[in-house]
Amino acid sequence: MLQDVSAHGSTNKGVVAARLGRYHAAADFGRAKIMASMLKSTGLVGGYTLLSRVLGLFRDIVLAKFFAPGPAMDAFLVAFKIPNFMRRLFGEGAFSQAFVPVISEQKSQGSAQDVKDLVDGVAGTLGLFLTVITVLGVLGAPLLVMIFAPGFHAEPERFELTVNLLRITFPYLLFISLTAFAAGILNTFGRFGVPAFTPVLLNLALISAAIWFAPYFSDPITALAWGVLIAGLAQLAIQLPALARIGLVPVPRLGRAKNGVRQIMRLMLPALFGSSVAQINLLVDTLIASFLTAGSISWLYFSDRLMEFPLGVFAIALATVLLPSLSALHTNKDPEAFSRTLDWALRLAFIIGLPAALGLFMLAGPIVVTLFQYGEFSAQDVRMTEISLQAYAIGLFGFTLVKVLAPGYFARQDTRTPVRFGLVAMFTNIVLNLGLVVYLVQSEYFAPHAGLALATSIAALLHGALLFRGLSRAGVYVPVKGWIGLQLRLLAGLGGMGAFLHFFSGELMDWQNVALAVRVVRLVLLVSGGALVYFLFLLLLGLRPGQFKAPTQSEPSV
């Protein structure tokens, strides 16, 4: 009898163990599938983003050729930055970070009708709010220019031009914010292609406006403002067929899915600030630059655009995929997979973000000369853009960390903690802005506008460090083993890449005295050669691409 009971107990244990084994295997397979899907989606978004960034560079080359850095270009950049900044707040910034976790939760736990009601309710509330903001923005354009570029008030012609341009560009906020809303729906359903392609349309519109339509305007810079507005309409229109295919074309209705809308608003209020610290810092740069030498805003713009190229191709693409994926893992209550997904993203951030920052810093002069020194863009413009680009390059890795780590908070519907970190970063930026500008005004070797870029970079590095520490202290992120070895390999690879670029880059004057074709070939060889040296060092030191596949078993921390 006892033997029978013992045997029966052993049998039960065996059945339980077998079931647990199948459960864990299924869970591991699910996690691996999510990670593989994320990697594929990141590649898709990165590919389209690369296309957009390449066209964006061509756009900036066209702008530099036809519109010299100066009062008119500064006026357009301010008129474009104001609605663009608000778009980051109400569109793909705070709104997306509040909306995506909520719709992901509704998709996972509710019915298809619940999802449709949420989409319609958000469309009604967001659309009404944005319409009111747009009307107020157009009517209050002079006040907005006074707030964001107070230095322009001393020059009535530049001030009036900026106001007129802003009245054309401001409605872009309405269209692009609704575009970001549509993109949030599509990304939640794994449709990343159309939203990633959408920015291409803005670049095409501005290129067309500069080359073909500007000559028809009494003030050619006005063509760029109309290009921005037309791009907003086109970017929204291209989302609609993709939404129709999943049956979620929004029908604006007030009062639908009240609880979901309130939840989004509750999450969005603190995120309005926390998710947009980098943009606020850049606007502070613009505000102070409006008091500096004419052209300072343009120099900062061109250098910021070059810094945004690697940031957009990799970090923003990765963050776009991370948020819905982490939201799904949080909804499914899988903290282990959540942590390992963050670890995977951080490793990619280190491997790609650090060499991008080093290369941008060391090749700042050759990049600016190759891309911009034609037509109206002078040698002085090259020098001023180069030093601010080097200052921004110092903070590129910080910007990357912020993009990768912020979804770790928003996916858990924690929008308050990043606000505290954002406040620290913003005040640091303001203090450094004032201090560095005052110091560099008295310097013979550097320009004050470069101090603005450097302050923004230091604030970004601090912001990224605070986000990392917060996730670690809360136990949300636990590093997987292998970080120490990875960091040593990265140091060796960066050292080899730096030596290669230093030896072969040459003097800036040598770049200025050769033809365009020579500049392009030489820059391509430097960039590809530096990347080759870097990755060869990593391979020789034992780093393999297979090490970044999705783990299927729990791994010990460092």
Coordinates of C-alpha atoms in Angstrom, one line a residue:
M1 CA 0.0 0.0 0.0
L2 CA 2.8 2.4 1.0
Q3 CA 4.6 1.5 -2.2
D4 CA 1.5 2.2 -4.2
V5 CA 1.1 5.6 -2.6
S6 CA 4.8 6.4 -3.0
A7 CA 4.7 5.4 -6.7
H8 CA 1.5 7.4 -7.2
G9 CA 3.2 10.4 -5.5
S10 CA 6.2 10.0 -7.8
T11 CA 4.0 9.8 -10.8
N12 CA 2.2 13.0 -9.8
K13 CA 5.5 14.8 -9.3
G14 CA 6.6 13.6 -12.7
V15 CA 3.4 14.9 -14.3
V16 CA 3.7 18.2 -12.5
A17 CA 7.4 18.5 -13.5
A18 CA 6.5 17.7 -17.1
R19 CA 3.8 20.3 -17.1
L20 CA 6.0 22.9 -15.6
G21 CA 8.7 22.1 -18.1
R22 CA 6.2 22.6 -21.0
Y23 CA 5.0 25.8 -19.4
H24 CA 8.5 27.3 -19.0
A25 CA 9.4 26.2 -22.5
A26 CA 6.3 27.9 -23.9
A27 CA 7.0 31.0 -21.9
D28 CA 10.6 31.0 -23.2
F29 CA 9.4 30.5 -26.7
G30 CA 7.0 33.4 -26.3
R31 CA 9.7 35.7 -25.0
A32 CA 12.1 34.7 -27.8
K33 CA 9.3 35.3 -30.3
I34 CA 8.7 38.8 -28.9
M35 CA 12.4 39.5 -29.0
A36 CA 12.8 38.2 -32.6
S37 CA 9.8 40.3 -33.6
M38 CA 11.3 43.4 -32.0
L39 CA 14.6 42.9 -33.8
K40 CA 12.8 42.5 -37.1
S41 CA 10.6 45.5 -36.4
T42 CA 13.6 47.6 -35.3
G43 CA 15.3 46.8 -38.6
L44 CA 12.1 47.8 -40.5
V45 CA 11.7 51.1 -38.6
G46 CA 15.4 51.7 -38.8
G47 CA 15.4 51.2 -42.6
Y48 CA 12.6 53.6 -43.2
T49 CA 14.1 56.0 -40.7
L50 CA 17.5 55.8 -42.5
L51 CA 15.7 56.7 -45.7
S52 CA 14.1 59.6 -44.0
R53 CA 17.3 60.8 -42.4
V54 CA 19.2 60.5 -45.7
L55 CA 16.5 62.7 -47.4
G56 CA 16.7 64.9 -44.3
L57 CA 20.4 65.4 -44.9
F58 CA 19.7 66.2 -48.6
R59 CA 17.0 68.6 -47.4
D60 CA 19.5 70.4 -45.2
I61 CA 22.0 70.5 -48.0
V62 CA 19.4 72.2 -50.2
L63 CA 18.5 74.7 -47.5
A64 CA 22.2 75.5 -46.8
K65 CA 22.7 76.1 -50.6
F66 CA 19.7 78.3 -51.2
F67 CA 19.2 80.1 -47.9
A68 CA 22.3 81.3 -46.1
P69 CA 22.5 81.2 -42.3
G70 CA 21.2 84.6 -41.3
P71 CA 18.1 86.6 -40.3
A72 CA 15.6 85.0 -42.8
M73 CA 16.8 81.4 -42.1
D74 CA 16.7 82.1 -38.4
A75 CA 13.1 83.4 -38.7
F76 CA 11.9 80.2 -40.5
L77 CA 13.7 77.9 -38.1
V78 CA 11.9 79.6 -35.1
A79 CA 8.6 79.5 -36.9
F80 CA 9.1 75.8 -37.6
K81 CA 10.5 74.9 -34.1
I82 CA 7.5 76.3 -32.2
P83 CA 4.8 73.9 -33.6
N84 CA 7.4 71.2 -33.9
F85 CA 8.1 71.5 -30.2
M86 CA 4.4 71.3 -29.3
R87 CA 4.1 68.3 -31.7
R88 CA 6.7 66.5 -29.5
L89 CA 4.5 67.3 -26.5
F90 CA 1.0 66.6 -27.8
G91 CA 1.9 64.1 -30.5
E92 CA 4.7 61.6 -30.5
G93 CA 6.0 62.7 -27.1
A94 CA 3.8 62.7 -24.0
F95 CA 0.6 61.6 -25.8
S96 CA 2.1 58.6 -27.5
Q97 CA 3.8 57.5 -24.2
A98 CA 0.5 57.7 -22.4
F99 CA -1.7 56.4 -25.2
V100 CA 0.3 53.3 -26.4
P101 CA 0.3 51.5 -22.9
V102 CA -3.5 52.1 -22.5
I103 CA -4.5 50.9 -26.0
S104 CA -2.1 48.0 -25.6
E105 CA -3.8 47.0 -22.3
Q106 CA -7.3 47.4 -24.0
K107 CA -6.2 45.3 -26.9
S108 CA -4.9 42.6 -24.6
Q109 CA -7.8 42.5 -22.1
G110 CA -10.8 44.1 -23.8
S111 CA -12.9 43.4 -26.9
A112 CA -12.4 44.8 -30.4
Q113 CA -15.3 47.2 -29.8
D114 CA -13.6 48.4 -26.6
V115 CA -10.6 49.3 -28.7
K116 CA -12.7 51.1 -31.3
D117 CA -14.5 53.1 -28.6
L118 CA -11.2 54.1 -27.1
V119 CA -9.8 55.2 -30.5
D120 CA -12.9 57.2 -31.3
G121 CA -13.1 58.8 -27.8
V122 CA -9.4 59.8 -27.9
A123 CA -9.8 61.2 -31.5
G124 CA -12.7 63.4 -30.3
T125 CA -11.0 64.7 -27.2
L126 CA -7.5 65.1 -28.9
G127 CA -9.0 66.6 -32.1
L128 CA -11.0 69.3 -30.1
F129 CA -8.1 70.2 -27.9
L130 CA -5.6 70.5 -30.9
T131 CA -8.1 72.6 -32.9
V132 CA -8.4 75.1 -30.0
I133 CA -4.6 75.2 -29.5
T134 CA -4.1 75.8 -33.3
V135 CA -6.6 78.7 -33.4
L136 CA -5.0 80.3 -30.3
G137 CA -1.5 79.7 -31.8
V138 CA -2.3 81.4 -35.1
L139 CA -4.0 84.4 -33.3
G140 CA -1.2 84.7 -30.7
A141 CA 1.8 84.3 -33.1
P142 CA 3.4 87.6 -32.0
L143 CA 3.3 86.6 -28.3
L144 CA 4.7 83.1 -29.1
V145 CA 7.6 84.7 -31.0
M146 CA 8.2 87.0 -28.1
I147 CA 8.4 84.0 -25.7
F148 CA 10.5 81.7 -27.8
A149 CA 12.8 84.2 -29.6
P150 CA 12.7 87.5 -27.5
G151 CA 16.0 88.6 -29.1
F152 CA 14.1 89.1 -32.4
H153 CA 12.0 92.0 -30.9
A154 CA 15.0 94.4 -31.4
E155 CA 14.8 93.8 -35.1
P156 CA 11.3 94.6 -36.4
E157 CA 11.7 93.1 -39.9
R158 CA 12.9 89.8 -38.6
F159 CA 10.3 89.7 -35.9
E160 CA 7.5 90.4 -38.4
L161 CA 8.8 87.8 -40.8
T162 CA 8.9 85.2 -38.0
V163 CA 5.3 86.0 -37.0
N164 CA 4.0 85.7 -40.6
L165 CA 5.8 82.4 -41.1
L166 CA 4.5 81.0 -37.8
R167 CA 0.9 81.7 -38.8
I168 CA 1.5 79.5 -41.8
T169 CA 3.4 76.7 -40.0
F170 CA 1.4 76.5 -36.8
P171 CA -1.5 74.4 -38.1
Y172 CA 1.1 71.7 -38.8
L173 CA 0.7 71.0 -35.1
L174 CA -2.8 69.8 -35.6
F175 CA -2.1 67.5 -38.6
I176 CA 1.2 66.0 -37.3
S177 CA -0.2 65.3 -33.8
L178 CA -3.2 63.4 -35.4
T179 CA -0.6 61.6 -37.5
A180 CA 1.3 60.6 -34.3
F181 CA -2.1 59.4 -32.8
A182 CA -2.6 57.2 -35.9
A183 CA 1.0 55.9 -35.7
G184 CA 0.4 54.9 -32.1
I185 CA -2.6 52.7 -33.1
L186 CA -0.6 51.2 -36.0
N187 CA 2.5 50.5 -33.9
T188 CA 0.3 48.8 -31.2
F189 CA -1.0 46.4 -33.9
G190 CA 2.5 45.7 -35.2
R191 CA 2.2 47.9 -38.3
F192 CA 5.4 49.8 -38.1
G193 CA 6.1 50.4 -41.8
V194 CA 3.7 53.3 -42.7
P195 CA 4.5 55.4 -39.5
A196 CA 8.2 55.0 -40.1
F197 CA 7.9 56.1 -43.7
T198 CA 5.8 59.1 -42.9
P199 CA 8.7 61.6 -42.1
V200 CA 9.9 61.1 -45.7
L201 CA 7.0 63.3 -46.9
L202 CA 8.2 66.3 -44.8
N203 CA 11.6 66.2 -46.4
L204 CA 10.2 65.9 -49.9
A205 CA 7.9 68.8 -49.3
L206 CA 10.7 71.1 -48.1
I207 CA 13.1 70.1 -50.8
S208 CA 10.4 70.8 -53.4
A209 CA 9.5 74.1 -51.8
A210 CA 13.2 75.3 -51.7
I211 CA 14.1 74.2 -55.3
W212 CA 10.9 74.8 -57.3
F213 CA 8.5 77.0 -55.5
A214 CA 10.7 79.5 -53.6
P215 CA 11.3 81.7 -56.8
Y216 CA 7.6 82.4 -57.1
F217 CA 7.4 84.1 -53.7
S218 CA 8.4 87.7 -53.1
D219 CA 10.1 86.4 -49.9
P220 CA 11.5 83.0 -50.9
I221 CA 11.7 81.7 -47.3
T222 CA 7.9 81.8 -47.2
A223 CA 7.8 78.8 -49.6
L224 CA 9.4 76.7 -46.8
A225 CA 6.5 77.6 -44.4
W226 CA 3.9 76.4 -46.9
G227 CA 6.0 73.3 -47.5
V228 CA 5.7 72.4 -43.8
L229 CA 1.9 72.9 -43.8
I230 CA 1.4 70.7 -47.0
A231 CA 3.6 68.0 -45.5
G232 CA 1.4 67.9 -42.4
L233 CA -1.7 67.2 -44.5
A234 CA 0.1 64.5 -46.5
Q235 CA 1.5 62.8 -43.4
L236 CA -1.9 62.4 -41.9
A237 CA -3.5 61.3 -45.2
I238 CA -1.0 58.4 -45.7
Q239 CA -2.0 56.8 -42.4
L240 CA -5.7 56.4 -43.3
P241 CA -5.5 53.4 -45.7
A242 CA -3.4 51.5 -43.1
L243 CA -5.9 52.3 -40.4
A244 CA -8.7 51.2 -42.7
R245 CA -7.0 47.8 -43.2
I246 CA -7.3 47.0 -39.4
G247 CA -10.7 48.6 -39.1
L248 CA -9.6 51.4 -36.8
V249 CA -10.1 54.6 -38.8
P250 CA -10.9 57.1 -36.0
V251 CA -14.4 58.7 -35.9
P252 CA -14.1 61.6 -33.5
R253 CA -16.7 61.2 -30.7
L254 CA -16.7 63.0 -27.4
G255 CA -17.8 60.8 -24.4
R256 CA -16.7 57.4 -25.8
A257 CA -14.5 55.2 -23.5
K258 CA -14.4 57.9 -20.8
N259 CA -12.3 55.8 -18.4
G260 CA -9.7 55.1 -21.0
V261 CA -9.5 58.7 -22.1
R262 CA -9.2 59.8 -18.4
Q263 CA -6.5 57.3 -17.9
I264 CA -4.5 58.6 -20.9
M265 CA -5.0 62.2 -19.6
R266 CA -3.8 61.3 -16.2
L267 CA -0.7 59.6 -17.6
M268 CA -0.1 62.4 -20.1
L269 CA -0.1 65.4 -17.7
P270 CA 3.3 64.6 -16.0
A271 CA 4.6 63.1 -19.3
L272 CA 4.0 66.4 -21.0
F273 CA 7.2 67.6 -19.3
G274 CA 9.1 64.4 -18.6
S275 CA 9.2 63.1 -22.2
S276 CA 10.2 66.4 -23.8
V277 CA 13.1 67.6 -21.7
A278 CA 15.5 67.3 -24.7
Q279 CA 13.2 69.5 -26.8
I280 CA 12.7 72.0 -24.0
N281 CA 16.5 72.2 -23.7
L282 CA 16.8 72.8 -27.4
L283 CA 14.2 75.6 -27.2
V284 CA 16.1 77.2 -24.3
D285 CA 19.1 77.1 -26.7
T286 CA 17.0 78.9 -29.3
L287 CA 15.8 81.5 -26.9
I288 CA 19.3 82.4 -25.7
A289 CA 20.7 82.2 -29.3
S290 CA 18.1 84.8 -30.4
F291 CA 20.3 87.3 -28.5
L292 CA 23.5 86.2 -30.1
T293 CA 25.1 86.9 -33.5
A294 CA 22.7 86.5 -36.5
G295 CA 23.2 82.9 -37.8
S296 CA 23.6 81.3 -34.4
I297 CA 20.2 79.6 -34.6
S298 CA 21.0 78.3 -38.0
W299 CA 24.4 77.0 -36.9
L300 CA 22.7 75.2 -34.0
Y301 CA 20.0 73.8 -36.3
F302 CA 22.4 72.3 -38.8
S303 CA 24.6 70.8 -36.1
D304 CA 21.6 69.4 -34.3
R305 CA 20.2 67.9 -37.5
L306 CA 23.5 66.1 -38.0
M307 CA 23.4 64.8 -34.4
E308 CA 19.8 63.7 -34.9
F309 CA 20.9 61.5 -37.9
P310 CA 22.4 58.6 -36.0
L311 CA 19.9 59.2 -33.1
G312 CA 17.0 58.8 -35.4
V313 CA 18.3 55.9 -37.4
F314 CA 18.9 53.7 -34.4
A315 CA 17.7 55.1 -31.0
I316 CA 14.4 56.5 -32.0
A317 CA 13.7 53.4 -34.2
L318 CA 14.5 51.1 -31.2
A319 CA 12.4 53.2 -28.8
T320 CA 9.4 53.1 -31.2
V321 CA 9.5 49.3 -31.1
L322 CA 10.3 49.0 -27.4
L323 CA 7.3 50.9 -26.0
P324 CA 4.5 48.6 -27.3
S325 CA 6.6 45.5 -26.6
L326 CA 7.4 46.5 -23.0
S327 CA 3.8 47.5 -22.5
A328 CA 2.7 44.0 -23.6
L329 CA 5.2 42.4 -21.3
H330 CA 4.0 44.5 -18.4
T331 CA 0.4 43.8 -19.1
N332 CA 1.2 40.1 -19.1
K333 CA 3.0 40.4 -15.8
D334 CA 6.4 39.1 -17.0
P335 CA 9.0 41.2 -15.1
E336 CA 11.9 38.9 -16.0
A337 CA 11.3 39.3 -19.8
F338 CA 10.7 43.0 -19.2
S339 CA 14.2 43.3 -17.6
R340 CA 15.9 41.2 -20.2
T341 CA 14.3 43.2 -23.0
L342 CA 15.7 46.4 -21.5
D343 CA 19.1 44.7 -21.1
W344 CA 19.1 43.7 -24.8
A345 CA 18.2 47.3 -25.8
L346 CA 20.9 48.8 -23.6
R347 CA 23.6 46.5 -25.1
L348 CA 22.6 47.6 -28.6
A349 CA 22.7 51.3 -27.4
F350 CA 26.2 50.9 -26.1
I351 CA 27.5 49.0 -29.2
I352 CA 26.0 51.5 -31.7
G353 CA 25.6 54.7 -29.7
L354 CA 29.2 55.1 -28.5
P355 CA 31.0 54.7 -31.8
A356 CA 28.4 57.0 -33.5
A357 CA 29.2 59.7 -30.9
L358 CA 33.0 59.3 -31.3
G359 CA 32.8 59.3 -35.1
L360 CA 30.5 62.4 -35.1
F361 CA 32.9 64.3 -32.9
M362 CA 36.1 63.4 -34.8
L363 CA 34.6 63.9 -38.2
A364 CA 32.5 67.0 -37.5
G365 CA 34.5 69.3 -39.7
P366 CA 34.7 67.0 -42.7
I367 CA 31.0 66.2 -42.4
V368 CA 30.0 69.8 -42.4
V369 CA 32.3 70.7 -45.3
T370 CA 31.1 67.8 -47.4
L371 CA 27.4 68.3 -46.8
F372 CA 27.0 72.1 -46.5
Q373 CA 29.8 74.2 -47.9
Y374 CA 28.2 75.2 -51.2
G375 CA 26.4 78.3 -52.5
E376 CA 25.5 80.6 -49.6
F377 CA 27.2 78.5 -46.9
S378 CA 30.5 80.1 -46.1
A379 CA 33.8 78.9 -44.4
Q380 CA 32.8 80.8 -41.3
D381 CA 29.5 79.0 -41.3
V382 CA 31.4 75.7 -41.5
R383 CA 33.6 76.6 -38.5
M384 CA 30.6 77.7 -36.4
T385 CA 28.6 74.6 -37.3
E386 CA 31.6 72.3 -36.7
I387 CA 32.2 73.4 -33.1
S388 CA 28.5 73.2 -32.1
L389 CA 28.3 69.7 -33.7
Q390 CA 31.2 68.5 -31.6
A391 CA 29.5 69.8 -28.5
Y392 CA 26.3 68.0 -29.4
A393 CA 28.3 64.8 -30.2
I394 CA 29.4 64.7 -26.6
G395 CA 25.8 64.2 -25.5
L396 CA 24.7 61.8 -28.3
F397 CA 25.1 58.8 -26.1
G398 CA 23.0 60.6 -23.4
F399 CA 20.2 61.3 -25.9
T400 CA 20.4 57.6 -26.9
L401 CA 20.0 56.4 -23.3
V402 CA 17.0 58.7 -22.7
K403 CA 15.3 57.3 -25.8
V404 CA 16.0 53.7 -24.8
L405 CA 15.3 53.9 -21.0
A406 CA 12.2 56.2 -21.0
P407 CA 9.9 53.4 -22.4
G408 CA 10.9 51.4 -19.3
Y409 CA 8.9 53.9 -17.3
F410 CA 6.1 54.7 -19.7
A411 CA 5.3 51.0 -20.4
R412 CA 4.6 50.5 -16.7
Q413 CA 2.4 53.7 -16.8
D414 CA 4.8 55.5 -14.6
T415 CA 5.0 59.0 -15.9
R416 CA 5.8 60.8 -12.7
T417 CA 9.3 59.4 -12.0
P418 CA 10.7 60.7 -15.3
V419 CA 9.4 64.1 -14.5
R420 CA 11.6 64.4 -11.5
F421 CA 14.6 63.4 -13.5
G422 CA 13.6 65.7 -16.3
L423 CA 13.4 68.7 -13.9
V424 CA 16.9 68.0 -12.7
A425 CA 18.2 67.8 -16.3
M426 CA 16.3 71.0 -17.4
F427 CA 17.6 73.1 -14.5
T428 CA 21.1 71.8 -15.1
N429 CA 20.8 72.8 -18.7
I430 CA 19.6 76.3 -17.9
V431 CA 22.4 77.0 -15.4
L432 CA 25.1 75.6 -17.7
N433 CA 23.6 77.6 -20.7
L434 CA 24.0 80.9 -18.9
G435 CA 27.4 80.1 -17.4
L436 CA 28.9 78.7 -20.6
V437 CA 27.6 81.5 -22.8
V438 CA 28.9 84.2 -20.5
Y439 CA 32.3 82.4 -20.4
L440 CA 32.6 81.7 -24.1
V441 CA 31.6 85.3 -25.0
Q442 CA 35.0 86.2 -23.6
S443 CA 36.9 83.4 -25.3
E444 CA 39.0 83.9 -28.4
Y445 CA 38.7 80.3 -29.6
F446 CA 35.1 79.2 -29.2
A447 CA 31.7 80.8 -30.0
P448 CA 29.0 81.3 -27.4
H449 CA 26.4 79.2 -29.4
A450 CA 28.7 76.2 -28.8
G451 CA 28.2 76.6 -25.1
L452 CA 24.5 76.1 -25.6
A453 CA 25.1 72.8 -27.4
L454 CA 27.5 71.7 -24.7
A455 CA 25.1 72.5 -21.9
T456 CA 22.4 70.5 -23.7
S457 CA 24.7 67.5 -24.0
I458 CA 25.8 67.5 -20.4
A459 CA 22.1 67.7 -19.4
A460 CA 21.3 64.7 -21.7
L461 CA 24.0 62.6 -20.1
L462 CA 22.8 63.4 -16.7
H463 CA 19.2 62.6 -17.7
G464 CA 20.2 59.2 -19.1
A465 CA 22.1 58.4 -16.0
L466 CA 19.2 59.3 -13.7
L467 CA 16.8 57.1 -15.7
F468 CA 19.2 54.2 -15.6
R469 CA 19.7 54.5 -11.8
G470 CA 15.9 54.7 -11.2
L471 CA 15.2 51.5 -13.1
S472 CA 18.0 49.7 -11.4
R473 CA 17.1 50.9 -7.9
A474 CA 13.4 49.9 -8.4
G475 CA 14.5 46.4 -9.5
V476 CA 12.8 46.8 -12.8
Y477 CA 16.1 46.4 -14.6
V478 CA 18.6 43.7 -13.5
P479 CA 21.7 43.5 -15.7
V480 CA 22.4 40.1 -17.3
K481 CA 25.9 38.7 -17.0
G482 CA 28.6 39.8 -19.4
W483 CA 28.5 43.6 -19.1
I484 CA 32.1 43.9 -17.8
G485 CA 33.5 42.0 -20.7
L486 CA 31.4 43.9 -23.2
Q487 CA 32.6 47.3 -21.8
L488 CA 36.3 46.2 -22.1
R489 CA 35.8 45.1 -25.7
L490 CA 34.0 48.4 -26.5
L491 CA 36.9 50.4 -25.0
A492 CA 39.3 48.5 -27.3
G493 CA 37.1 49.0 -30.3
L494 CA 36.6 52.7 -29.7
G495 CA 40.4 53.1 -29.2
G496 CA 41.1 51.4 -32.6
M497 CA 38.4 53.4 -34.4
G498 CA 39.6 56.7 -32.9
A499 CA 43.2 56.0 -33.9
F500 CA 42.1 55.2 -37.5
L501 CA 40.1 58.4 -37.8
H502 CA 42.8 60.6 -36.3
F503 CA 45.4 59.3 -38.6
F504 CA 43.4 59.4 -41.9
S505 CA 41.0 62.4 -41.5
G506 CA 43.6 65.1 -42.2
E507 CA 43.3 68.9 -41.8
L508 CA 40.0 70.7 -42.5
M509 CA 41.6 73.0 -45.0
D510 CA 42.5 70.0 -47.1
W511 CA 38.8 69.1 -47.3
Q512 CA 37.8 72.7 -48.3
N513 CA 40.2 72.7 -51.3
V514 CA 39.0 69.6 -53.1
A515 CA 36.0 68.9 -55.3
L516 CA 32.7 67.6 -54.1
A517 CA 33.3 64.1 -55.5
V518 CA 36.6 63.8 -53.6
R519 CA 35.0 65.0 -50.4
V520 CA 32.2 62.4 -50.7
V521 CA 34.4 59.5 -51.5
R522 CA 36.9 60.4 -48.8
L523 CA 34.1 60.8 -46.1
V524 CA 32.5 57.5 -47.1
L525 CA 35.9 55.7 -46.9
L526 CA 36.5 57.2 -43.4
V527 CA 33.1 56.3 -42.0
S528 CA 33.1 52.8 -43.4
G529 CA 36.8 52.3 -42.5
G530 CA 36.2 53.5 -38.9
A531 CA 33.2 51.2 -38.6
L532 CA 35.1 48.3 -40.0
V533 CA 38.0 48.8 -37.6
Y534 CA 35.6 49.1 -34.6
F535 CA 33.7 45.9 -35.4
L536 CA 36.9 44.0 -36.3
F537 CA 38.2 44.8 -32.8
L538 CA 35.0 43.5 -31.3
L539 CA 35.0 40.3 -33.3
L540 CA 38.7 39.6 -32.6
L541 CA 38.0 40.1 -28.8
G542 CA 35.2 37.5 -28.9
L543 CA 32.0 39.4 -29.4
R544 CA 29.6 37.6 -31.7
P545 CA 26.3 38.7 -33.3
G546 CA 24.7 35.5 -31.9
Q547 CA 25.2 36.8 -28.4
F548 CA 22.4 39.2 -29.0
K549 CA 19.7 36.7 -29.8
A550 CA 16.8 36.4 -27.4
P551 CA 17.8 34.4 -24.3
T552 CA 15.5 31.5 -23.5
Q553 CA 16.6 30.8 -19.9
S554 CA 17.1 32.9 -16.9
E555 CA 20.6 34.3 -16.7
P556 CA 22.5 35.5 -13.6
S557 CA 23.2 39.1 -13.2
V558 CA 26.6 40.7 -13.2

